[in-house]
């Protein structure tokens, strides 16, 4: 654990996010047996988000002193936007790749590429919004005079 925490934050994000993304990507295959492709992508993203929140909070963005409820709320908002982006990119990519590669390979490649694009957006948004340090109250003029 200490070795993991000694790694630079972007590396820890890639490790934690990579695990969550792998789960996301792998779960989409069995979900596609029961759901249309866009819904399977969204359901898989929800599972990946659950693991991602726990991993990011514990191993990546460890310096945030914001309450867990605030982090969870912001995490869900960031990931909802990201899930929509991933779904849109996966659907567009799939549409472009099907004529070139066939349906199954196109779906897998488009989903993987969309997850990669979503990871970049997630890192930036989680660092700036979800797991930022809480804002310290500004000193009042009375405390500055003392």
Short mmCIF file of N, CA and C in Angstrom, two decimals:
data_model
loop_
_atom_site.label_atom_id
_atom_site.label_comp_id
_atom_site.label_asym_id
_atom_site.label_seq_id
_atom_site.Cartn_x
_atom_site.Cartn_y
_atom_site.Cartn_z
N UNK A 1 0.83 -1.19 0.00
CA UNK A 1 0.00 0.00 0.00
C UNK A 1 0.87 1.25 0.00
N UNK A 2 1.90 1.28 0.81
CA UNK A 2 2.80 2.43 0.89
C UNK A 2 3.47 2.67 -0.46
N UNK A 3 3.84 1.58 -1.15
CA UNK A 3 4.47 1.73 -2.46
C UNK A 3 3.50 2.37 -3.45
N UNK A 4 2.25 1.97 -3.41
CA UNK A 4 1.25 2.55 -4.30
C UNK A 4 1.08 4.04 -4.02
N UNK A 5 0.98 4.41 -2.76
CA UNK A 5 0.78 5.81 -2.40
C UNK A 5 2.00 6.67 -2.69
N UNK A 6 3.17 6.06 -2.85
CA UNK A 6 4.37 6.83 -3.16
C UNK A 6 4.48 7.15 -4.66
N UNK A 7 3.66 6.53 -5.47
CA UNK A 7 3.66 6.81 -6.90
C UNK A 7 3.03 8.17 -7.17
N UNK A 8 3.41 8.81 -8.27
CA UNK A 8 2.78 10.09 -8.61
C UNK A 8 1.27 9.92 -8.82
N UNK A 9 0.52 10.96 -8.49
CA UNK A 9 -0.93 10.88 -8.56
C UNK A 9 -1.46 10.46 -9.92
N UNK A 10 -0.93 10.98 -11.03
CA UNK A 10 -1.44 10.50 -12.33
C UNK A 10 -1.24 9.00 -12.54
N UNK A 11 -0.16 8.45 -12.02
CA UNK A 11 0.09 7.01 -12.15
C UNK A 11 -0.91 6.24 -11.30
N UNK A 12 -1.16 6.71 -10.09
CA UNK A 12 -2.16 6.06 -9.23
C UNK A 12 -3.54 6.13 -9.87
N UNK A 13 -3.85 7.28 -10.50
CA UNK A 13 -5.13 7.41 -11.21
C UNK A 13 -5.23 6.39 -12.33
N UNK A 14 -4.16 6.22 -13.08
CA UNK A 14 -4.17 5.24 -14.18
C UNK A 14 -4.36 3.82 -13.66
N UNK A 15 -3.73 3.50 -12.55
CA UNK A 15 -3.87 2.16 -11.98
C UNK A 15 -5.29 1.94 -11.48
N UNK A 16 -5.78 2.86 -10.64
CA UNK A 16 -7.14 2.72 -10.08
C UNK A 16 -8.18 2.83 -11.18
N UNK A 17 -8.02 3.83 -12.03
CA UNK A 17 -8.97 4.01 -13.13
C UNK A 17 -8.90 2.88 -14.14
N UNK A 18 -7.69 2.35 -14.35
CA UNK A 18 -7.54 1.22 -15.26
C UNK A 18 -8.29 -0.01 -14.78
N UNK A 19 -8.24 -0.25 -13.47
CA UNK A 19 -9.00 -1.37 -12.91
C UNK A 19 -10.50 -1.17 -13.06
N UNK A 20 -10.95 0.05 -12.76
CA UNK A 20 -12.38 0.36 -12.90
C UNK A 20 -12.80 0.31 -14.37
N UNK A 21 -11.93 0.81 -15.25
CA UNK A 21 -12.24 0.79 -16.69
C UNK A 21 -12.26 -0.63 -17.23
N UNK A 22 -11.34 -1.46 -16.76
CA UNK A 22 -11.32 -2.86 -17.20
C UNK A 22 -12.61 -3.56 -16.80
N UNK A 23 -13.03 -3.32 -15.57
CA UNK A 23 -14.31 -3.89 -15.11
C UNK A 23 -15.45 -3.36 -15.98
N UNK A 24 -15.46 -2.06 -16.22
CA UNK A 24 -16.47 -1.43 -17.06
C UNK A 24 -16.51 -2.11 -18.43
N UNK A 25 -15.36 -2.22 -19.07
CA UNK A 25 -15.27 -2.77 -20.42
C UNK A 25 -15.70 -4.24 -20.45
N UNK A 26 -15.21 -5.02 -19.50
CA UNK A 26 -15.53 -6.45 -19.48
C UNK A 26 -17.01 -6.72 -19.19
N UNK A 27 -17.59 -5.94 -18.30
CA UNK A 27 -19.00 -6.15 -17.96
C UNK A 27 -19.94 -5.85 -19.13
N UNK A 28 -19.51 -4.99 -20.03
CA UNK A 28 -20.37 -4.63 -21.16
C UNK A 28 -20.71 -5.83 -22.03
N UNK A 29 -19.80 -6.80 -22.14
CA UNK A 29 -20.07 -7.97 -22.99
C UNK A 29 -21.27 -8.78 -22.50
N UNK A 30 -21.31 -9.22 -21.24
CA UNK A 30 -22.49 -9.96 -20.81
C UNK A 30 -23.75 -9.08 -20.74
N UNK A 31 -23.56 -7.79 -20.43
CA UNK A 31 -24.72 -6.90 -20.39
C UNK A 31 -25.33 -6.74 -21.78
N UNK A 32 -24.51 -6.79 -22.82
CA UNK A 32 -25.01 -6.66 -24.20
C UNK A 32 -25.88 -7.84 -24.60
N UNK A 33 -25.78 -8.95 -23.88
CA UNK A 33 -26.64 -10.09 -24.18
C UNK A 33 -28.09 -9.81 -23.80
N UNK A 34 -28.28 -8.90 -22.83
CA UNK A 34 -29.63 -8.63 -22.34
C UNK A 34 -30.11 -7.21 -22.66
N UNK A 35 -29.18 -6.31 -23.00
CA UNK A 35 -29.53 -4.91 -23.20
C UNK A 35 -29.07 -4.42 -24.55
N UNK A 36 -29.72 -3.39 -25.10
CA UNK A 36 -29.18 -2.75 -26.30
C UNK A 36 -27.81 -2.15 -25.98
N UNK A 37 -26.97 -2.03 -26.99
CA UNK A 37 -25.59 -1.57 -26.81
C UNK A 37 -25.47 -0.30 -25.97
N UNK A 38 -26.18 0.81 -26.27
CA UNK A 38 -26.01 2.02 -25.45
C UNK A 38 -26.38 1.81 -23.98
N UNK A 39 -27.43 1.03 -23.71
CA UNK A 39 -27.80 0.76 -22.31
C UNK A 39 -26.78 -0.14 -21.63
N UNK A 40 -26.21 -1.08 -22.36
CA UNK A 40 -25.17 -1.94 -21.79
C UNK A 40 -23.94 -1.11 -21.44
N UNK A 41 -23.60 -0.15 -22.29
CA UNK A 41 -22.46 0.74 -22.01
C UNK A 41 -22.74 1.55 -20.75
N UNK A 42 -23.95 2.09 -20.61
CA UNK A 42 -24.30 2.87 -19.42
C UNK A 42 -24.29 2.02 -18.15
N UNK A 43 -24.84 0.81 -18.22
CA UNK A 43 -24.87 -0.07 -17.05
C UNK A 43 -23.46 -0.46 -16.63
N UNK A 44 -22.62 -0.76 -17.61
CA UNK A 44 -21.23 -1.11 -17.30
C UNK A 44 -20.52 0.08 -16.67
N UNK A 45 -20.80 1.29 -17.17
CA UNK A 45 -20.20 2.50 -16.61
C UNK A 45 -20.59 2.68 -15.14
N UNK A 46 -21.83 2.38 -14.80
CA UNK A 46 -22.29 2.51 -13.42
C UNK A 46 -21.51 1.58 -12.49
N UNK A 47 -21.26 0.38 -12.94
CA UNK A 47 -20.47 -0.57 -12.14
C UNK A 47 -19.03 -0.07 -11.99
N UNK A 48 -18.45 0.39 -13.08
CA UNK A 48 -17.09 0.92 -13.03
C UNK A 48 -16.99 2.13 -12.13
N UNK A 49 -18.01 2.97 -12.13
CA UNK A 49 -18.01 4.16 -11.28
C UNK A 49 -17.99 3.80 -9.80
N UNK A 50 -18.69 2.77 -9.42
CA UNK A 50 -18.71 2.35 -8.01
C UNK A 50 -17.31 2.01 -7.53
N UNK A 51 -16.61 1.21 -8.31
CA UNK A 51 -15.24 0.84 -7.95
C UNK A 51 -14.34 2.06 -8.03
N UNK A 52 -14.53 2.88 -9.06
CA UNK A 52 -13.70 4.06 -9.24
C UNK A 52 -13.77 5.02 -8.06
N UNK A 53 -14.96 5.30 -7.55
CA UNK A 53 -15.08 6.23 -6.42
C UNK A 53 -14.26 5.76 -5.23
N UNK A 54 -14.43 4.50 -4.89
CA UNK A 54 -13.70 3.95 -3.73
C UNK A 54 -12.19 3.98 -3.95
N UNK A 55 -11.77 3.61 -5.13
CA UNK A 55 -10.33 3.57 -5.41
C UNK A 55 -9.72 4.97 -5.49
N UNK A 56 -10.41 5.89 -6.14
CA UNK A 56 -9.87 7.25 -6.25
C UNK A 56 -9.78 7.90 -4.88
N UNK A 57 -10.81 7.71 -4.09
CA UNK A 57 -10.84 8.34 -2.76
C UNK A 57 -9.74 7.79 -1.85
N UNK A 58 -9.50 6.51 -1.97
CA UNK A 58 -8.53 5.87 -1.06
C UNK A 58 -7.09 5.95 -1.54
N UNK A 59 -6.88 5.86 -2.86
CA UNK A 59 -5.51 5.73 -3.37
C UNK A 59 -5.02 6.89 -4.24
N UNK A 60 -5.91 7.71 -4.76
CA UNK A 60 -5.47 8.71 -5.73
C UNK A 60 -5.55 10.12 -5.15
N UNK A 61 -6.74 10.55 -4.79
CA UNK A 61 -6.95 11.91 -4.32
C UNK A 61 -7.06 11.90 -2.80
N UNK A 62 -5.97 11.56 -2.14
CA UNK A 62 -5.98 11.34 -0.70
C UNK A 62 -5.94 12.63 0.11
N UNK A 63 -5.63 13.77 -0.50
CA UNK A 63 -5.47 15.00 0.25
C UNK A 63 -6.74 15.79 0.46
N UNK A 64 -7.85 15.35 -0.10
CA UNK A 64 -9.08 16.11 0.03
C UNK A 64 -9.66 15.94 1.43
N UNK A 65 -10.05 17.07 2.01
CA UNK A 65 -10.67 17.04 3.33
C UNK A 65 -12.18 17.32 3.24
N UNK A 66 -12.71 17.27 2.04
CA UNK A 66 -14.15 17.49 1.85
C UNK A 66 -14.92 16.29 2.38
N UNK A 67 -16.14 16.52 2.87
CA UNK A 67 -16.96 15.41 3.37
C UNK A 67 -17.23 14.39 2.26
N UNK A 68 -17.31 13.13 2.65
CA UNK A 68 -17.54 12.04 1.69
C UNK A 68 -18.83 12.26 0.91
N UNK A 69 -19.86 12.78 1.55
CA UNK A 69 -21.13 13.01 0.86
C UNK A 69 -20.96 14.03 -0.27
N UNK A 70 -20.19 15.08 -0.02
CA UNK A 70 -19.93 16.08 -1.07
C UNK A 70 -19.10 15.48 -2.19
N UNK A 71 -18.12 14.68 -1.81
CA UNK A 71 -17.30 14.01 -2.83
C UNK A 71 -18.16 13.08 -3.68
N UNK A 72 -19.02 12.32 -3.04
CA UNK A 72 -19.87 11.38 -3.77
C UNK A 72 -20.82 12.11 -4.71
N UNK A 73 -21.42 13.19 -4.23
CA UNK A 73 -22.32 13.98 -5.08
C UNK A 73 -21.58 14.50 -6.31
N UNK A 74 -20.40 15.08 -6.11
CA UNK A 74 -19.64 15.62 -7.24
C UNK A 74 -19.10 14.50 -8.13
N UNK A 75 -18.72 13.40 -7.51
CA UNK A 75 -18.25 12.24 -8.29
C UNK A 75 -19.34 11.75 -9.23
N UNK A 76 -20.54 11.65 -8.71
CA UNK A 76 -21.66 11.19 -9.54
C UNK A 76 -21.96 12.18 -10.66
N UNK A 77 -21.89 13.47 -10.38
CA UNK A 77 -22.14 14.47 -11.41
C UNK A 77 -21.07 14.41 -12.50
N UNK A 78 -19.81 14.35 -12.09
CA UNK A 78 -18.71 14.26 -13.07
C UNK A 78 -18.85 12.98 -13.89
N UNK A 79 -19.13 11.88 -13.22
CA UNK A 79 -19.22 10.61 -13.94
C UNK A 79 -20.49 10.48 -14.77
N UNK A 80 -21.56 11.14 -14.37
CA UNK A 80 -22.75 11.14 -15.22
C UNK A 80 -22.44 11.84 -16.54
N UNK A 81 -21.77 12.98 -16.45
CA UNK A 81 -21.37 13.69 -17.67
C UNK A 81 -20.40 12.85 -18.48
N UNK A 82 -19.46 12.22 -17.79
CA UNK A 82 -18.49 11.37 -18.47
C UNK A 82 -19.15 10.16 -19.11
N UNK A 83 -20.11 9.55 -18.41
CA UNK A 83 -20.80 8.37 -18.96
C UNK A 83 -21.57 8.74 -20.23
N UNK A 84 -22.17 9.92 -20.23
CA UNK A 84 -22.87 10.37 -21.44
C UNK A 84 -21.87 10.58 -22.58
N UNK A 85 -20.72 11.18 -22.25
CA UNK A 85 -19.68 11.38 -23.26
C UNK A 85 -19.18 10.04 -23.79
N UNK A 86 -18.91 9.09 -22.90
CA UNK A 86 -18.42 7.77 -23.31
C UNK A 86 -19.47 7.07 -24.17
N UNK A 87 -20.73 7.15 -23.77
CA UNK A 87 -21.80 6.51 -24.54
C UNK A 87 -21.90 7.12 -25.93
N UNK A 88 -21.85 8.45 -25.99
CA UNK A 88 -21.92 9.13 -27.28
C UNK A 88 -20.73 8.76 -28.16
N UNK A 89 -19.52 8.82 -27.60
CA UNK A 89 -18.33 8.49 -28.38
C UNK A 89 -18.33 7.02 -28.80
N UNK A 90 -18.76 6.12 -27.91
CA UNK A 90 -18.81 4.70 -28.25
C UNK A 90 -19.81 4.45 -29.38
N UNK A 91 -20.96 5.10 -29.30
CA UNK A 91 -21.97 4.92 -30.33
C UNK A 91 -21.50 5.48 -31.67
N UNK A 92 -20.91 6.68 -31.65
CA UNK A 92 -20.39 7.27 -32.88
C UNK A 92 -19.25 6.43 -33.46
N UNK A 93 -18.33 6.03 -32.60
CA UNK A 93 -17.21 5.21 -33.05
C UNK A 93 -17.67 3.88 -33.62
N UNK A 94 -18.64 3.29 -32.97
CA UNK A 94 -19.18 2.02 -33.45
C UNK A 94 -19.78 2.19 -34.84
N UNK A 95 -20.52 3.26 -35.02
CA UNK A 95 -21.12 3.52 -36.33
C UNK A 95 -20.08 3.68 -37.42
N UNK A 96 -18.94 4.28 -37.06
CA UNK A 96 -17.87 4.47 -38.04
C UNK A 96 -17.09 3.18 -38.31
N UNK A 97 -16.95 2.34 -37.28
CA UNK A 97 -16.10 1.16 -37.40
C UNK A 97 -16.83 -0.08 -37.92
N UNK A 98 -18.14 -0.17 -37.75
CA UNK A 98 -18.87 -1.37 -38.19
C UNK A 98 -18.59 -1.71 -39.65
N UNK A 99 -18.65 -0.74 -40.56
CA UNK A 99 -18.38 -1.11 -41.97
C UNK A 99 -16.95 -1.61 -42.20
N UNK A 100 -16.03 -1.20 -41.35
CA UNK A 100 -14.63 -1.59 -41.52
C UNK A 100 -14.27 -2.90 -40.83
N UNK A 101 -14.87 -3.15 -39.66
CA UNK A 101 -14.43 -4.27 -38.85
C UNK A 101 -15.52 -5.28 -38.50
N UNK A 102 -16.78 -4.98 -38.74
CA UNK A 102 -17.86 -5.86 -38.31
C UNK A 102 -18.37 -5.39 -36.95
N UNK A 103 -19.55 -5.87 -36.58
CA UNK A 103 -20.24 -5.36 -35.40
C UNK A 103 -19.50 -5.62 -34.09
N UNK A 104 -19.15 -6.85 -33.79
CA UNK A 104 -18.55 -7.16 -32.48
C UNK A 104 -17.21 -6.46 -32.28
N UNK A 105 -16.27 -6.56 -33.23
CA UNK A 105 -15.01 -5.83 -33.03
C UNK A 105 -15.20 -4.32 -32.97
N UNK A 106 -16.12 -3.80 -33.77
CA UNK A 106 -16.37 -2.36 -33.76
C UNK A 106 -16.89 -1.90 -32.41
N UNK A 107 -17.82 -2.66 -31.82
CA UNK A 107 -18.35 -2.30 -30.51
C UNK A 107 -17.24 -2.31 -29.46
N UNK A 108 -16.40 -3.35 -29.47
CA UNK A 108 -15.32 -3.44 -28.49
C UNK A 108 -14.32 -2.31 -28.64
N UNK A 109 -13.89 -2.04 -29.87
CA UNK A 109 -12.90 -0.98 -30.10
C UNK A 109 -13.47 0.40 -29.79
N UNK A 110 -14.69 0.65 -30.24
CA UNK A 110 -15.31 1.95 -29.99
C UNK A 110 -15.49 2.19 -28.49
N UNK A 111 -15.90 1.17 -27.76
CA UNK A 111 -16.10 1.31 -26.32
C UNK A 111 -14.76 1.56 -25.63
N UNK A 112 -13.72 0.83 -26.00
CA UNK A 112 -12.40 1.02 -25.39
C UNK A 112 -11.87 2.43 -25.65
N UNK A 113 -12.00 2.90 -26.88
CA UNK A 113 -11.54 4.25 -27.20
C UNK A 113 -12.32 5.31 -26.45
N UNK A 114 -13.62 5.11 -26.32
CA UNK A 114 -14.45 6.07 -25.60
C UNK A 114 -14.09 6.09 -24.12
N UNK A 115 -13.79 4.94 -23.55
CA UNK A 115 -13.38 4.89 -22.14
C UNK A 115 -12.07 5.66 -21.96
N UNK A 116 -11.14 5.52 -22.88
CA UNK A 116 -9.86 6.24 -22.79
C UNK A 116 -10.08 7.75 -22.82
N UNK A 117 -10.94 8.21 -23.73
CA UNK A 117 -11.23 9.64 -23.79
C UNK A 117 -11.92 10.11 -22.50
N UNK A 118 -12.83 9.30 -21.99
CA UNK A 118 -13.50 9.64 -20.75
C UNK A 118 -12.55 9.69 -19.56
N UNK A 119 -11.50 8.88 -19.58
CA UNK A 119 -10.53 8.87 -18.48
C UNK A 119 -9.81 10.20 -18.36
N UNK A 120 -9.46 10.79 -19.48
CA UNK A 120 -8.78 12.09 -19.45
C UNK A 120 -9.70 13.15 -18.84
N UNK A 121 -10.92 13.16 -19.28
CA UNK A 121 -11.91 14.12 -18.76
C UNK A 121 -12.12 13.86 -17.27
N UNK A 122 -12.24 12.60 -16.87
CA UNK A 122 -12.44 12.26 -15.46
C UNK A 122 -11.30 12.75 -14.58
N UNK A 123 -10.07 12.51 -14.98
CA UNK A 123 -8.92 12.91 -14.15
C UNK A 123 -8.97 14.41 -13.90
N UNK A 124 -9.12 15.17 -14.95
CA UNK A 124 -9.12 16.63 -14.82
C UNK A 124 -10.29 17.11 -13.96
N UNK A 125 -11.47 16.56 -14.19
CA UNK A 125 -12.65 16.99 -13.44
C UNK A 125 -12.60 16.55 -11.99
N UNK A 126 -12.14 15.33 -11.73
CA UNK A 126 -12.07 14.88 -10.33
C UNK A 126 -11.03 15.67 -9.55
N UNK A 127 -9.91 16.00 -10.17
CA UNK A 127 -8.88 16.79 -9.48
C UNK A 127 -9.39 18.20 -9.18
N UNK A 128 -10.13 18.77 -10.12
CA UNK A 128 -10.59 20.15 -9.95
C UNK A 128 -11.88 20.28 -9.16
N UNK A 129 -12.71 19.25 -9.17
CA UNK A 129 -14.05 19.37 -8.57
C UNK A 129 -14.25 18.40 -7.41
N UNK A 130 -14.22 17.11 -7.72
CA UNK A 130 -14.64 16.10 -6.75
C UNK A 130 -13.76 16.01 -5.52
N UNK A 131 -12.46 15.89 -5.73
CA UNK A 131 -11.56 15.62 -4.62
C UNK A 131 -10.64 16.80 -4.30
N UNK A 132 -11.06 18.00 -4.67
CA UNK A 132 -10.27 19.18 -4.36
C UNK A 132 -10.26 19.39 -2.85
N UNK A 133 -9.31 20.16 -2.38
CA UNK A 133 -9.30 20.51 -0.97
C UNK A 133 -10.44 21.47 -0.71
N UNK A 134 -11.03 21.39 0.47
CA UNK A 134 -12.11 22.31 0.79
C UNK A 134 -11.54 23.71 0.86
N UNK A 135 -12.36 24.65 0.54
CA UNK A 135 -11.90 26.04 0.55
C UNK A 135 -11.88 26.53 2.00
N UNK A 136 -10.71 27.01 2.42
CA UNK A 136 -10.58 27.54 3.78
C UNK A 136 -11.34 28.86 3.84
N UNK A 137 -11.99 29.12 4.95
CA UNK A 137 -12.70 30.40 5.06
C UNK A 137 -11.71 31.55 5.01
N UNK A 138 -12.10 32.62 4.33
CA UNK A 138 -11.25 33.80 4.27
C UNK A 138 -11.28 34.50 5.63
N UNK A 139 -10.13 35.03 6.04
CA UNK A 139 -10.14 35.73 7.34
C UNK A 139 -11.00 36.97 7.26
N UNK A 140 -11.71 37.23 8.34
CA UNK A 140 -12.54 38.42 8.38
C UNK A 140 -11.65 39.64 8.62
N UNK A 141 -12.11 40.83 8.29
CA UNK A 141 -11.29 42.03 8.53
C UNK A 141 -10.91 42.18 9.99
N UNK A 142 -11.78 41.75 10.91
CA UNK A 142 -11.47 41.88 12.35
C UNK A 142 -10.28 41.02 12.73
N UNK A 143 -10.20 39.79 12.19
CA UNK A 143 -9.09 38.91 12.57
C UNK A 143 -7.80 39.38 11.92
N UNK A 144 -7.89 40.10 10.81
CA UNK A 144 -6.68 40.59 10.14
C UNK A 144 -6.08 41.75 10.89
N UNK A 145 -6.91 42.52 11.62
CA UNK A 145 -6.42 43.70 12.35
C UNK A 145 -5.69 43.30 13.62
N UNK A 146 -5.99 42.18 14.17
CA UNK A 146 -5.43 41.78 15.46
C UNK A 146 -3.97 41.47 15.41
#
